[in-house]
Short mmCIF file of C-alpha atoms and ligand atoms in Angstrom, two decimals:
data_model
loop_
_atom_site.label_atom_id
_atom_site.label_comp_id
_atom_site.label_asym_id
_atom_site.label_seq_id
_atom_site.Cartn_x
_atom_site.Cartn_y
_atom_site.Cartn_z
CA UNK Z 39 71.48 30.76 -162.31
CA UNK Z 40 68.43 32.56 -164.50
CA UNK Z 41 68.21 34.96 -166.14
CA UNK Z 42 69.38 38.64 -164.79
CA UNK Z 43 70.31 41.64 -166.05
CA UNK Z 44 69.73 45.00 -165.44
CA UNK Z 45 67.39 46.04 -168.09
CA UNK Z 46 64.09 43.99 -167.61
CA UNK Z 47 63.76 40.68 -169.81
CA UNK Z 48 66.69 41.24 -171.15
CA UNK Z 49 69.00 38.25 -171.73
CA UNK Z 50 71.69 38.31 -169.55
CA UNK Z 51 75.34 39.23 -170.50
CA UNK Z 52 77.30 36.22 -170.57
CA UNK Z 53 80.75 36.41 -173.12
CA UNK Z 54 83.39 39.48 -173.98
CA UNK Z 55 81.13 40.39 -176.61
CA UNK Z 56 78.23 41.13 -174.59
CA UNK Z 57 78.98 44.50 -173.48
CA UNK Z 58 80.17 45.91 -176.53
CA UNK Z 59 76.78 44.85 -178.28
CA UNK Z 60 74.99 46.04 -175.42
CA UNK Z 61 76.43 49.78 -175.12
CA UNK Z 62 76.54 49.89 -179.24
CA UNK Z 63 72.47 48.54 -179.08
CA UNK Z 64 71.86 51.40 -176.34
CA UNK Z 65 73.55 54.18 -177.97
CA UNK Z 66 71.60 53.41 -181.09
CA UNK Z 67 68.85 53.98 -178.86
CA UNK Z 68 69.87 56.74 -177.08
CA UNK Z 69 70.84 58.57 -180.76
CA UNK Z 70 67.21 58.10 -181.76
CA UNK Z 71 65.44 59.64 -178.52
CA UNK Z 72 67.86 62.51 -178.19
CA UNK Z 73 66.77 63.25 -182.27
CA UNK Z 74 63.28 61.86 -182.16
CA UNK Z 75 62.07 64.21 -179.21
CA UNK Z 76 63.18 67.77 -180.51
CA UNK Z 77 62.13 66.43 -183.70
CA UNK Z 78 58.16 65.67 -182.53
CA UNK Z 79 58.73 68.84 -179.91
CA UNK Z 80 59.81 70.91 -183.13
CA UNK Z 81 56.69 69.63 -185.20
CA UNK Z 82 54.43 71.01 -182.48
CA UNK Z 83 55.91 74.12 -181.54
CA UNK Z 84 56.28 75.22 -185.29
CA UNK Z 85 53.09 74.29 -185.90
CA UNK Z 86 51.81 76.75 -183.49
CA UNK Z 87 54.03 79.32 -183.78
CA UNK Z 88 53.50 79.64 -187.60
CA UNK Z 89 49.80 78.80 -187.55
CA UNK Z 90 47.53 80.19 -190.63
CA UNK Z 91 46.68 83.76 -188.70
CA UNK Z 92 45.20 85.43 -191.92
CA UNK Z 93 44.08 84.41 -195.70
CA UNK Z 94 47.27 85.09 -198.11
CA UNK Z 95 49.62 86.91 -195.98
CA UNK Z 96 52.96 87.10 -197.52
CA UNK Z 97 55.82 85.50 -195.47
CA UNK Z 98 58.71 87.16 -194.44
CA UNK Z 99 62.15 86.67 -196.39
CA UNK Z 100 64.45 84.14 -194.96
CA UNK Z 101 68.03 84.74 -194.82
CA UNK Z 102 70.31 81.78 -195.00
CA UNK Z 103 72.25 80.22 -191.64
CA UNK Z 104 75.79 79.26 -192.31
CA UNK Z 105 76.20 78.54 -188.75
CA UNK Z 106 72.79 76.52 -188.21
CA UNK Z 107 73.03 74.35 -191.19
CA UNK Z 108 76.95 73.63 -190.58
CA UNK Z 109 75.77 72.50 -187.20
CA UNK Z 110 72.80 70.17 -188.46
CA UNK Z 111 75.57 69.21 -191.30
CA UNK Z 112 78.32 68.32 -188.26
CA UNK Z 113 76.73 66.63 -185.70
CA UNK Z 114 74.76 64.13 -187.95
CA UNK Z 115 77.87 63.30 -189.57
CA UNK Z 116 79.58 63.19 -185.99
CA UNK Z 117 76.75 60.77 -184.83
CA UNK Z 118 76.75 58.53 -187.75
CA UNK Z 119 80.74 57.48 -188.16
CA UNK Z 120 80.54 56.75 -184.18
CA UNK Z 121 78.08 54.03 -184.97
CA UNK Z 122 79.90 53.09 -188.69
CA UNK Z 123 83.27 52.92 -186.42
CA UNK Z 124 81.28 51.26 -183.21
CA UNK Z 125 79.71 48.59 -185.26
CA UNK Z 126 82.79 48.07 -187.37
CA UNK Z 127 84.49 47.23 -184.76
CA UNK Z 128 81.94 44.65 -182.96
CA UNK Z 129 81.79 43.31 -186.58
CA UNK Z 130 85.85 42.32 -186.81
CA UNK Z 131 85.95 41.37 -183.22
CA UNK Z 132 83.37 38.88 -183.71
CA UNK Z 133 83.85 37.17 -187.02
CA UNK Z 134 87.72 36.90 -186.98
CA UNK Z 135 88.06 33.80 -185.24
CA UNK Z 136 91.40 33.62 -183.09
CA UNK Z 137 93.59 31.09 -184.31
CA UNK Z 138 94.35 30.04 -180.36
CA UNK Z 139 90.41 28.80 -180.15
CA UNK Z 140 89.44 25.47 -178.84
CA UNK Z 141 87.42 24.01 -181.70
CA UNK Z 142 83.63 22.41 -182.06
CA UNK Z 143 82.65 20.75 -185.16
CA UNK Z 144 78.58 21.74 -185.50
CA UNK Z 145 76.04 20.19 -187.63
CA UNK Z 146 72.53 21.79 -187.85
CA UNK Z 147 70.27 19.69 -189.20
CA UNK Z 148 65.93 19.45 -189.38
CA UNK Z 149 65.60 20.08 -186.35
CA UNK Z 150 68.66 19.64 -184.12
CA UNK Z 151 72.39 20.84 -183.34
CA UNK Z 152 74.77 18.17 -183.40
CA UNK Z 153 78.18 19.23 -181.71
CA UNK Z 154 81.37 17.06 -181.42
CA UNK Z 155 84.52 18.13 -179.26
CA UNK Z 156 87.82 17.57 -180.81
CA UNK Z 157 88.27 14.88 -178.06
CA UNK Z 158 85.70 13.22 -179.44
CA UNK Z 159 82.67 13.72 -177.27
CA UNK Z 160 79.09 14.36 -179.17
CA UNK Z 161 75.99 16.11 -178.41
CA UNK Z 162 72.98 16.89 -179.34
CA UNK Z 163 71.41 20.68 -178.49
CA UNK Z 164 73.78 20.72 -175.65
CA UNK Z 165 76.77 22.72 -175.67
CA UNK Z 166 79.27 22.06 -172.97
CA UNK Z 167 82.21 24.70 -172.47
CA UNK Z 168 85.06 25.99 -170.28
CA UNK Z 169 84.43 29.76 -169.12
CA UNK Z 170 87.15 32.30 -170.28
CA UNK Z 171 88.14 30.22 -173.08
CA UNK Z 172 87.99 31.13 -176.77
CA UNK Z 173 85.40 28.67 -178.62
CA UNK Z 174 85.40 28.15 -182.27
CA UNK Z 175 82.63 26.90 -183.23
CA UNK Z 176 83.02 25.42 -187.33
CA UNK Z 177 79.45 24.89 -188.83
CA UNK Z 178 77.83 23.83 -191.55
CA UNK Z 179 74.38 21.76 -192.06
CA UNK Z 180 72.89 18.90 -193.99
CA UNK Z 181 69.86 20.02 -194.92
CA UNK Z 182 68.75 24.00 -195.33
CA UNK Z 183 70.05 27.03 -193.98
CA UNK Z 184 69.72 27.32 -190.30
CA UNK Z 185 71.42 30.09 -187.53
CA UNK Z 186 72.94 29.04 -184.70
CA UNK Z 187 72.13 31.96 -182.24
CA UNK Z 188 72.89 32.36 -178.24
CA UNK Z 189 71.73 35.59 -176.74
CA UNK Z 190 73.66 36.02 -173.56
CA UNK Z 191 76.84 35.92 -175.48
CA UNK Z 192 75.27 38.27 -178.32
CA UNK Z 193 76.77 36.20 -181.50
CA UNK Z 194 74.66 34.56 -183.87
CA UNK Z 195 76.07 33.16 -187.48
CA UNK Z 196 74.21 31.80 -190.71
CA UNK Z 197 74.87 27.78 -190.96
CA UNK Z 198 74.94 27.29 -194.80
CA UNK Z 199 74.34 24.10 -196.81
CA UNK Z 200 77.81 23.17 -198.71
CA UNK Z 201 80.01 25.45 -197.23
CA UNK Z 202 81.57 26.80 -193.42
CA UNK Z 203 80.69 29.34 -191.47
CA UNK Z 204 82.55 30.02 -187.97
CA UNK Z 205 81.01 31.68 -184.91
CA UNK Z 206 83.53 32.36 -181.71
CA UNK Z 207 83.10 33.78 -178.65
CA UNK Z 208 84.54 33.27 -174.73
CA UNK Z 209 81.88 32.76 -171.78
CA UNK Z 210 82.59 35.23 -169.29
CA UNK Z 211 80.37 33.04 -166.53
CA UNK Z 212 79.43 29.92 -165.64
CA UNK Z 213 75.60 29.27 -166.30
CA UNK Z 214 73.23 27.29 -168.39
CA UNK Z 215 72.17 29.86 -171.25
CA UNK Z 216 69.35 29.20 -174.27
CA UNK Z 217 70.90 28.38 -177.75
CA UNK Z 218 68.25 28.61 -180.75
CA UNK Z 219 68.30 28.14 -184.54
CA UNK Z 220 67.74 31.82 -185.63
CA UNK Z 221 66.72 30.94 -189.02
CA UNK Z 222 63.30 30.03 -190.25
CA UNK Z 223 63.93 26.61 -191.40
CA UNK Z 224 60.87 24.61 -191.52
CA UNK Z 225 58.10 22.80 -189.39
CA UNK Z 226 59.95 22.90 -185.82
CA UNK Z 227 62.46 25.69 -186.64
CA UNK Z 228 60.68 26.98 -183.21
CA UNK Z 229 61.82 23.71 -181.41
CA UNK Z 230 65.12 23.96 -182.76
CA UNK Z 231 67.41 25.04 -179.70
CA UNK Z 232 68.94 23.81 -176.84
CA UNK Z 233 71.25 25.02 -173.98
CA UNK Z 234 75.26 25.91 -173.59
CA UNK Z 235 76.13 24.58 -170.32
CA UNK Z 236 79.23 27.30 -169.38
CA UNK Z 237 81.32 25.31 -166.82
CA UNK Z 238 84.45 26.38 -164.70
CA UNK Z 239 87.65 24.18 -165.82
CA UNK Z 240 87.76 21.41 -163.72
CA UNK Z 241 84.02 20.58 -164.11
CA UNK Z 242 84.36 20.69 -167.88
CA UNK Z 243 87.27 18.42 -167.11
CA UNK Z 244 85.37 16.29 -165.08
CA UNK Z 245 82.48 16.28 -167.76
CA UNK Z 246 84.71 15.54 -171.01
CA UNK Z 247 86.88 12.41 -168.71
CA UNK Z 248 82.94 11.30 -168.35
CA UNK Z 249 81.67 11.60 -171.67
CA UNK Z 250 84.39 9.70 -173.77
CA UNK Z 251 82.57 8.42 -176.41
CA UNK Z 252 83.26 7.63 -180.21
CA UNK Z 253 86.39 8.63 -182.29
CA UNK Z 254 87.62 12.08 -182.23
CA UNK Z 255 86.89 13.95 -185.24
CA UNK Z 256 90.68 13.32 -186.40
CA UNK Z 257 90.27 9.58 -185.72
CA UNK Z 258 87.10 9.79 -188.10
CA UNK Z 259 88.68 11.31 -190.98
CA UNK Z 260 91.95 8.77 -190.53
CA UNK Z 261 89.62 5.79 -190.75
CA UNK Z 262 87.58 7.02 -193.50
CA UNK Z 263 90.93 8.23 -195.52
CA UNK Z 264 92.95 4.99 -194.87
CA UNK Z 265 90.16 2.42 -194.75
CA UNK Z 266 86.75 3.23 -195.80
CA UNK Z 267 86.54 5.21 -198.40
CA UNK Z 268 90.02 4.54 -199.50
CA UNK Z 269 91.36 8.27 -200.17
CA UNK Z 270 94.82 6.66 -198.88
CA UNK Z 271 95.65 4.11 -202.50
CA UNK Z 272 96.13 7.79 -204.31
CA UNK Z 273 96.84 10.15 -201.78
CA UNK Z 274 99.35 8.69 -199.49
CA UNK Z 275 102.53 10.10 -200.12
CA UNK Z 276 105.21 8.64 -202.56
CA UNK Z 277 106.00 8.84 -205.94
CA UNK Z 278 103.97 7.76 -208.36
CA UNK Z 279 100.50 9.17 -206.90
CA UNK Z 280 97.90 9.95 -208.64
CA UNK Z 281 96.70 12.46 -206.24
CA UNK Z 282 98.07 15.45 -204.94
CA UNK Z 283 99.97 14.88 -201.71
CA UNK Z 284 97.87 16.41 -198.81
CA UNK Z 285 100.81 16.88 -195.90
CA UNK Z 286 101.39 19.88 -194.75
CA UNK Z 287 98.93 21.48 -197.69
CA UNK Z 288 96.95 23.11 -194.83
CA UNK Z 289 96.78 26.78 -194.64
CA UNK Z 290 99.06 27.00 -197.75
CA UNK Z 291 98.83 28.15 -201.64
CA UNK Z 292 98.09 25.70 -203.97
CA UNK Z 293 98.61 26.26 -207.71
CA UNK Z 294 95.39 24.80 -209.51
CA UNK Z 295 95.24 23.62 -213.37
CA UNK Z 296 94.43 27.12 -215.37
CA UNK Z 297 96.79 29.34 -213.08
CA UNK Z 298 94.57 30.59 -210.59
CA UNK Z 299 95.54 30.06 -207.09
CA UNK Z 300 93.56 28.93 -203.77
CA UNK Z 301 94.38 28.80 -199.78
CA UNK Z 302 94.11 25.10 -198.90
CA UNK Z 303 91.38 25.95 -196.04
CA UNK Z 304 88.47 24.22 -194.73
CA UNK Z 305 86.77 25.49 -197.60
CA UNK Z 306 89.06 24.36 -200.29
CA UNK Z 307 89.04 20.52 -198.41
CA UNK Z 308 85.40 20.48 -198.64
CA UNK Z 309 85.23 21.01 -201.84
CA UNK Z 310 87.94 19.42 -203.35
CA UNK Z 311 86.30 15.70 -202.29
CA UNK Z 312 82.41 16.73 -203.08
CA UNK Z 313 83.64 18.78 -206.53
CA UNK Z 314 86.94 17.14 -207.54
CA UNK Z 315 87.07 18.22 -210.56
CA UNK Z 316 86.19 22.02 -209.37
CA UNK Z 317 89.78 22.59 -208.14
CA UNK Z 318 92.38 20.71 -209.98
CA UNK Z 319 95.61 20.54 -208.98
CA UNK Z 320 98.83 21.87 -211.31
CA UNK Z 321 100.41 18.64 -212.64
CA UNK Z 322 97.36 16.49 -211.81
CA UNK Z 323 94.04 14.87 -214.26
CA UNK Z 324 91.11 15.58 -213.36
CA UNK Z 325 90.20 12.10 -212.13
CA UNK Z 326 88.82 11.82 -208.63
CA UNK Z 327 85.66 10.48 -207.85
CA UNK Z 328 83.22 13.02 -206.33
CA UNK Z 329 82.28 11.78 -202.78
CA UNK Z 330 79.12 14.08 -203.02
CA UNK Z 331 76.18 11.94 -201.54
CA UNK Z 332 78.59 9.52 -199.73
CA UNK Z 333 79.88 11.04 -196.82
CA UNK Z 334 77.56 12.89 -194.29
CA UNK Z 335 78.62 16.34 -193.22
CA UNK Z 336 79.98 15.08 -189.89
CA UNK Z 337 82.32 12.80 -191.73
CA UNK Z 338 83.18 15.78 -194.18
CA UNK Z 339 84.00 17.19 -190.82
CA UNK Z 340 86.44 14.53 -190.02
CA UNK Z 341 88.21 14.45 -193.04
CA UNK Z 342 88.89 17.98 -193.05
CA UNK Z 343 89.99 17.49 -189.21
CA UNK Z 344 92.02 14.67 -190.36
CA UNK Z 345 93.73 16.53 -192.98
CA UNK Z 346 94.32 19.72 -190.97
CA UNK Z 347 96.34 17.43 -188.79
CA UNK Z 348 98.87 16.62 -191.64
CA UNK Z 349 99.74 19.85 -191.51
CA UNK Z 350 100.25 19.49 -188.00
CA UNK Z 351 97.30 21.71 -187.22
CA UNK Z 352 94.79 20.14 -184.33
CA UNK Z 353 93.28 22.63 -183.19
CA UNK Z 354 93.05 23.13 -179.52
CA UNK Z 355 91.07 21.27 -177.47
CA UNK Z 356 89.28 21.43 -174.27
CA UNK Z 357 91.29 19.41 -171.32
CA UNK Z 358 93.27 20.17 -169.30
CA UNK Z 359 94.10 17.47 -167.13
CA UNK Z 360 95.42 13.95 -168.25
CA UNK Z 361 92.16 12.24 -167.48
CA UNK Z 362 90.85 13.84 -170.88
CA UNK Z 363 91.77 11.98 -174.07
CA UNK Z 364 94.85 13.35 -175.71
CA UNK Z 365 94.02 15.85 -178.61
CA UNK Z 366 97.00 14.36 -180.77
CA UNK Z 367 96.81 10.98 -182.38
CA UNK Z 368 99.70 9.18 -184.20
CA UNK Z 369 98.45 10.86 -187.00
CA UNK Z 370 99.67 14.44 -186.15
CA UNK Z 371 102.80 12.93 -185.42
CA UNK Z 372 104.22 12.30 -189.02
CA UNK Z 373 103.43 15.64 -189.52
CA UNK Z 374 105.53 17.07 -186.35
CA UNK Z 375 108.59 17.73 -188.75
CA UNK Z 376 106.88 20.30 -190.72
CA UNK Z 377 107.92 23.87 -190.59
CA UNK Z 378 105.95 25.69 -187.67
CA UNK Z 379 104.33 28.36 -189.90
CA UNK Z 380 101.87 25.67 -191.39
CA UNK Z 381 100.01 25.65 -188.14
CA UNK Z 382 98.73 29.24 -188.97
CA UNK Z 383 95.62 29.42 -191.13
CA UNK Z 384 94.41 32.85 -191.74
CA UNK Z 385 92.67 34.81 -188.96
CA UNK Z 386 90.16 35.73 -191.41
CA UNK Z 387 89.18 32.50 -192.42
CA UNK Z 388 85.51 33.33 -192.29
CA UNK Z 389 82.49 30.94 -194.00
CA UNK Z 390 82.63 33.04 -197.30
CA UNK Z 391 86.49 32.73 -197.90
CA UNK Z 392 87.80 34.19 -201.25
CA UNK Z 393 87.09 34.06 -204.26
CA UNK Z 394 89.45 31.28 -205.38
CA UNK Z 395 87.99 28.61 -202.91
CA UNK Z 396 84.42 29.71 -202.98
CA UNK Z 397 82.43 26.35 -203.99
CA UNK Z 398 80.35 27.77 -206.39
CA UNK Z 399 83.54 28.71 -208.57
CA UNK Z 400 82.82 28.79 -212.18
CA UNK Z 401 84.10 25.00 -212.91
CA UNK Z 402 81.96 23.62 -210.41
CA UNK Z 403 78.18 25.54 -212.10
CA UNK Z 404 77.08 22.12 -212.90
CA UNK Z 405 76.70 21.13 -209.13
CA UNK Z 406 73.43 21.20 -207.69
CA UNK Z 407 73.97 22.91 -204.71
CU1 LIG J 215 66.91 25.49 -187.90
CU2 LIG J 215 65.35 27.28 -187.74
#
């Protein structure tokens, strides 16, 4: 299927946010001929009317208009909260990820999107979906700011260096739509896009039981943690750690060294392994290691992954048959006994999170990023 819509080259409308945009985008329009037209018509009409007939006449007085200028007061006023309160709204639909979303770990990068699936499956500049499912899509990028942008679903989001953002947004049809990096970001920023392959159910089934490849992000961050990197010899659990235990931390309040206070969110993960000593703990020293240089941003994304799932939270993912891997790993299970409202982050949780977990908090000025 191209592309069709029913205004010419316009991209077609492909995701529950599309018509919203749309009508908002076409009122804006409509607003500016229905004032732009009287306006010019105005110009020209006055201009004749009130043409110079003789040298120095004197005008006539003018009387004030209550009514006329309380109408050009009103309607303006009218006008202008309909598209505050219209674009408000598209706003808080669209960056307010739903906490029900099946989650995709992206990577931009000079000068290619790298996607994994929470089962595990990567790509690169291919996107492959379910239609009429919510998609949360958590970015970030290794090298400069990019913007991962797809038209037909009319939802674009800033991929920052050091930090997440989030994008969401549900297919409404199956199709093959363009994807681009919406950012200027260097040499082949132009070349920097790809495709989202929207796919009924069973097909996307049929494509993730086909594509098995690689650990799932979870599995990542649990090898890294327990073996490679060796997070496991201070923060496994027990009682004489010298790291802060990490189950069930996930979505919660965690008291830091100085008083303040921070949501234990993608954000605050992040952070706390690439500036340690940014975010102490109460009751701990500041003696972590910063991993900054050591783990790419796709690992990053693992660990986080892997930590969100000792709080029992998995995220959904995309299967729905048996044929696909299993989201869960042992790993979640240990978790299983926690208390059910640790599998609720904040709806809110966008890229720029509050103040208390923002990366480039006052402790951490001496980073470079
Ligand atoms: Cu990446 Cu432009």
């Amino acid at each position: 299927m191209q592309y069709t819509s029913w205004v010419p080259i316009f991209p077609e409308q492909a995701s529950t946010f599309a018509w919203q945009v749309d009508l908002l985008y076409f009122y804006l329009i409509a607003v500016s001929i229905a004032f732009s037209i009287p306006i010019v018509a105005a110009i020209f009409f006055f201009g004749l009317k009130y043409r110079e007939r003789e040298k120095y006449a004197t005008p006539d007085e003018l009387h004030d208009s209550i009514v006329l200028e309380t109408t050009w007061s009103i309607i303006p006023f009218v006008v202008s909260m309909t598209i505050f309160l219209g674009g408000a709204y598209v706003y808080f639909e669209q960056y307010t990820p739903p906490t029900d979303a099946m989650e995709i770990y992206v990577v931009g990068k000079q000068w290619m999107w790298k996607m994994q699936h929470g089962t595990g499956q990567r790509e690169i500049n291919e996107l492959h979906i379910p239609v009429g499912r919510k998609i949360k899509l958590t970015m970030t990028t290794e090298d400069v700011l990019h913007d991962f942008f797809v038209p037909a679903f009319r939802t674009k989001a800033d991929v920052v260096p050091g930090r997440y953002t989030y994008l969401w947004f549900e297919a409404t049809k199956p199709g093959k739509y363009h994807l681009f990096c919406a950012e200027y970001c260097g040499l082949n920023h132009s070349g920097m896009g790809g495709w989202v392959y929207v796919m009924e159910q069973k097909d996307f089934d049929n494509w993730l039981a086909g594509n098995t490849s690689g650990q799932t992000p979870v599995e990542l961050g649990k090898d890294l943690f327990q073996n490679k990197l060796g997070c496991a010899s201070c923060h496994a659990g027990g009682p004489q750690q010298r790291g802060a235990k990490l189950e069930g931390i996930y979505g919660k309040e965690v008291k830091l060294v100085g008083g303040q206070t921070v949501t234990a969110d993608d954000q605050y993960i992040r952070n706390s392994i690439l500036n340690p000593a940014s975010q102490v703990v109460e009751g701990f020293q500041p003696i972590m290691p910063t991993f900054k240089g050591q783990v790419t941003d796709e690992q990053l994304n693992g660990l986080v992954a892997y930590i969100k799932s000792l709080s029992g939270v998995t995220g959904t993912t995309g299967g729905t048959t048996t044929s696909s891997p299993p989201a869960t790993n042992t790993a979640t299970n240990s978790a299983s006994s926690l208390p059910s409202n640790s599998m609720t982050p904040r709806r809110a949780d966008r890229g720029n999170s509050g103040p208390g977990s923002n990366p480039n908090a006052p402790a951490s000025s001496n980073s470079n990023r």
